[in-house]
Amino acid sequence: MGIILFLVFGIVVGFIARAIMPGSQKMGMVATMLLGVIGSFIGGFIGALLTDSRVLDLNTAGLIGSVVGALIALAVGGGLFTLGTRTA
């Protein structure tokens, strides 16, 4: 049951990050979910560096950290995905 909740949380975080990031991101539901899951890990890692908590601990700043991590992943991934779609 924990994995399903983690994936649902990933979808929510991915949608929030895509709504905040300017421009259009052409990705489906699975890519949005993966974006949110990767963002959760990045946000958890940053939170673990700044506090005494572990990476996978659930805390009050988890949603904010996850969205920030997803924005970082979207910025890095967005640059990688648009390289192949440019036309001359």
PDB file of C-alpha atoms in Angstrom:
ATOM      1  CA  MET A   1       0.000   0.000   0.000  1.00  0.00           C
ATOM      2  CA  GLY A   2       2.937   2.333   0.655  1.00  0.00           C
ATOM      3  CA  ILE A   3       4.150   2.087  -2.934  1.00  0.00           C
ATOM      4  CA  ILE A   4       0.733   3.049  -4.300  1.00  0.00           C
ATOM      5  CA  LEU A   5       0.564   6.088  -2.017  1.00  0.00           C
ATOM      6  CA  PHE A   6       4.091   7.048  -3.048  1.00  0.00           C
ATOM      7  CA  LEU A   7       3.107   6.889  -6.735  1.00  0.00           C
ATOM      8  CA  VAL A   8      -0.067   8.926  -6.125  1.00  0.00           C
ATOM      9  CA  PHE A   9       2.022  11.476  -4.231  1.00  0.00           C
ATOM     10  CA  GLY A  10       4.406  11.511  -7.220  1.00  0.00           C
ATOM     11  CA  ILE A  11       1.555  12.313  -9.608  1.00  0.00           C
ATOM     12  CA  VAL A  12       0.392  15.210  -7.411  1.00  0.00           C
ATOM     13  CA  VAL A  13       3.916  16.604  -7.020  1.00  0.00           C
ATOM     14  CA  GLY A  14       4.583  16.216 -10.752  1.00  0.00           C
ATOM     15  CA  PHE A  15       1.414  18.087 -11.687  1.00  0.00           C
ATOM     16  CA  ILE A  16       2.229  20.898  -9.242  1.00  0.00           C
ATOM     17  CA  ALA A  17       5.778  21.202 -10.604  1.00  0.00           C
ATOM     18  CA  ARG A  18       4.535  21.236 -14.204  1.00  0.00           C
ATOM     19  CA  ALA A  19       1.981  23.949 -13.300  1.00  0.00           C
ATOM     20  CA  ILE A  20       4.656  26.129 -11.675  1.00  0.00           C
ATOM     21  CA  MET A  21       7.311  25.718 -14.384  1.00  0.00           C
ATOM     22  CA  PRO A  22       6.795  28.165 -17.269  1.00  0.00           C
ATOM     23  CA  GLY A  23       6.426  26.832 -20.779  1.00  0.00           C
ATOM     24  CA  SER A  24       4.780  23.662 -22.000  1.00  0.00           C
ATOM     25  CA  GLN A  25       6.065  20.278 -20.989  1.00  0.00           C
ATOM     26  CA  LYS A  26       4.888  17.518 -23.290  1.00  0.00           C
ATOM     27  CA  MET A  27       4.805  14.467 -21.076  1.00  0.00           C
ATOM     28  CA  GLY A  28       2.209  11.896 -20.227  1.00  0.00           C
ATOM     29  CA  MET A  29       0.855  10.666 -16.926  1.00  0.00           C
ATOM     30  CA  VAL A  30       3.647   8.140 -16.346  1.00  0.00           C
ATOM     31  CA  ALA A  31       6.369  10.712 -17.043  1.00  0.00           C
ATOM     32  CA  THR A  32       4.637  13.162 -14.692  1.00  0.00           C
ATOM     33  CA  MET A  33       4.507  10.485 -11.996  1.00  0.00           C
ATOM     34  CA  LEU A  34       8.199   9.679 -12.483  1.00  0.00           C
ATOM     35  CA  LEU A  35       8.985  13.385 -12.314  1.00  0.00           C
ATOM     36  CA  GLY A  36       7.197  13.610  -8.969  1.00  0.00           C
ATOM     37  CA  VAL A  37       8.900  10.499  -7.586  1.00  0.00           C
ATOM     38  CA  ILE A  38      12.343  11.735  -8.666  1.00  0.00           C
ATOM     39  CA  GLY A  39      11.497  15.146  -7.220  1.00  0.00           C
ATOM     40  CA  SER A  40      10.537  13.523  -3.929  1.00  0.00           C
ATOM     41  CA  PHE A  41      13.912  11.823  -3.732  1.00  0.00           C
ATOM     42  CA  ILE A  42      15.764  15.031  -4.637  1.00  0.00           C
ATOM     43  CA  GLY A  43      13.731  17.037  -2.115  1.00  0.00           C
ATOM     44  CA  GLY A  44      14.250  14.370   0.542  1.00  0.00           C
ATOM     45  CA  PHE A  45      17.981  14.354  -0.121  1.00  0.00           C
ATOM     46  CA  ILE A  46      18.209  18.147   0.160  1.00  0.00           C
ATOM     47  CA  GLY A  47      16.112  18.046   3.335  1.00  0.00           C
ATOM     48  CA  ALA A  48      18.367  15.339   4.784  1.00  0.00           C
ATOM     49  CA  LEU A  49      21.416  17.477   4.074  1.00  0.00           C
ATOM     50  CA  LEU A  50      19.918  20.489   5.846  1.00  0.00           C
ATOM     51  CA  THR A  51      18.314  18.679   8.801  1.00  0.00           C
ATOM     52  CA  ASP A  52      18.864  15.565  10.869  1.00  0.00           C
ATOM     53  CA  SER A  53      16.117  13.589   9.109  1.00  0.00           C
ATOM     54  CA  ARG A  54      16.601  10.649   6.760  1.00  0.00           C
ATOM     55  CA  VAL A  55      15.901  10.885   3.026  1.00  0.00           C
ATOM     56  CA  LEU A  56      12.699   8.813   3.119  1.00  0.00           C
ATOM     57  CA  ASP A  57      11.265  10.343   6.320  1.00  0.00           C
ATOM     58  CA  LEU A  58       7.896  12.023   6.027  1.00  0.00           C
ATOM     59  CA  ASN A  59       7.947  15.505   7.540  1.00  0.00           C
ATOM     60  CA  THR A  60       5.962  18.727   7.306  1.00  0.00           C
ATOM     61  CA  ALA A  61       8.149  20.245   4.582  1.00  0.00           C
ATOM     62  CA  GLY A  62       7.979  17.077   2.467  1.00  0.00           C
ATOM     63  CA  LEU A  63       5.543  18.451  -0.105  1.00  0.00           C
ATOM     64  CA  ILE A  64       7.461  21.699  -0.534  1.00  0.00           C
ATOM     65  CA  GLY A  65      10.790  19.888  -0.775  1.00  0.00           C
ATOM     66  CA  SER A  66       9.334  17.408  -3.246  1.00  0.00           C
ATOM     67  CA  VAL A  67       7.983  20.187  -5.462  1.00  0.00           C
ATOM     68  CA  VAL A  68      11.343  21.985  -5.355  1.00  0.00           C
ATOM     69  CA  GLY A  69      13.089  18.726  -6.232  1.00  0.00           C
ATOM     70  CA  ALA A  70      10.630  18.099  -9.076  1.00  0.00           C
ATOM     71  CA  LEU A  71      11.238  21.620 -10.399  1.00  0.00           C
ATOM     72  CA  ILE A  72      14.978  20.913 -10.393  1.00  0.00           C
ATOM     73  CA  ALA A  73      14.412  17.599 -12.180  1.00  0.00           C
ATOM     74  CA  LEU A  74      12.064  19.260 -14.677  1.00  0.00           C
ATOM     75  CA  ALA A  75      14.570  22.031 -15.415  1.00  0.00           C
ATOM     76  CA  VAL A  76      17.378  19.528 -15.990  1.00  0.00           C
ATOM     77  CA  GLY A  77      15.176  17.050 -17.840  1.00  0.00           C
ATOM     78  CA  GLY A  78      13.464  19.757 -19.859  1.00  0.00           C
ATOM     79  CA  GLY A  79      16.792  20.864 -21.241  1.00  0.00           C
ATOM     80  CA  LEU A  80      17.657  17.302 -22.154  1.00  0.00           C
ATOM     81  CA  PHE A  81      14.322  16.499 -23.777  1.00  0.00           C
ATOM     82  CA  THR A  82      14.197  19.629 -25.939  1.00  0.00           C
ATOM     83  CA  LEU A  83      17.614  19.000 -27.499  1.00  0.00           C
ATOM     84  CA  GLY A  84      16.237  16.322 -29.803  1.00  0.00           C
ATOM     85  CA  THR A  85      13.133  18.273 -30.846  1.00  0.00           C
ATOM     86  CA  ARG A  86      14.773  21.361 -32.344  1.00  0.00           C
ATOM     87  CA  THR A  87      14.330  21.934 -36.037  1.00  0.00           C
ATOM     88  CA  ALA A  88      16.545  24.081 -38.218  1.00  0.00           C
TER      89      ALA A  88
END
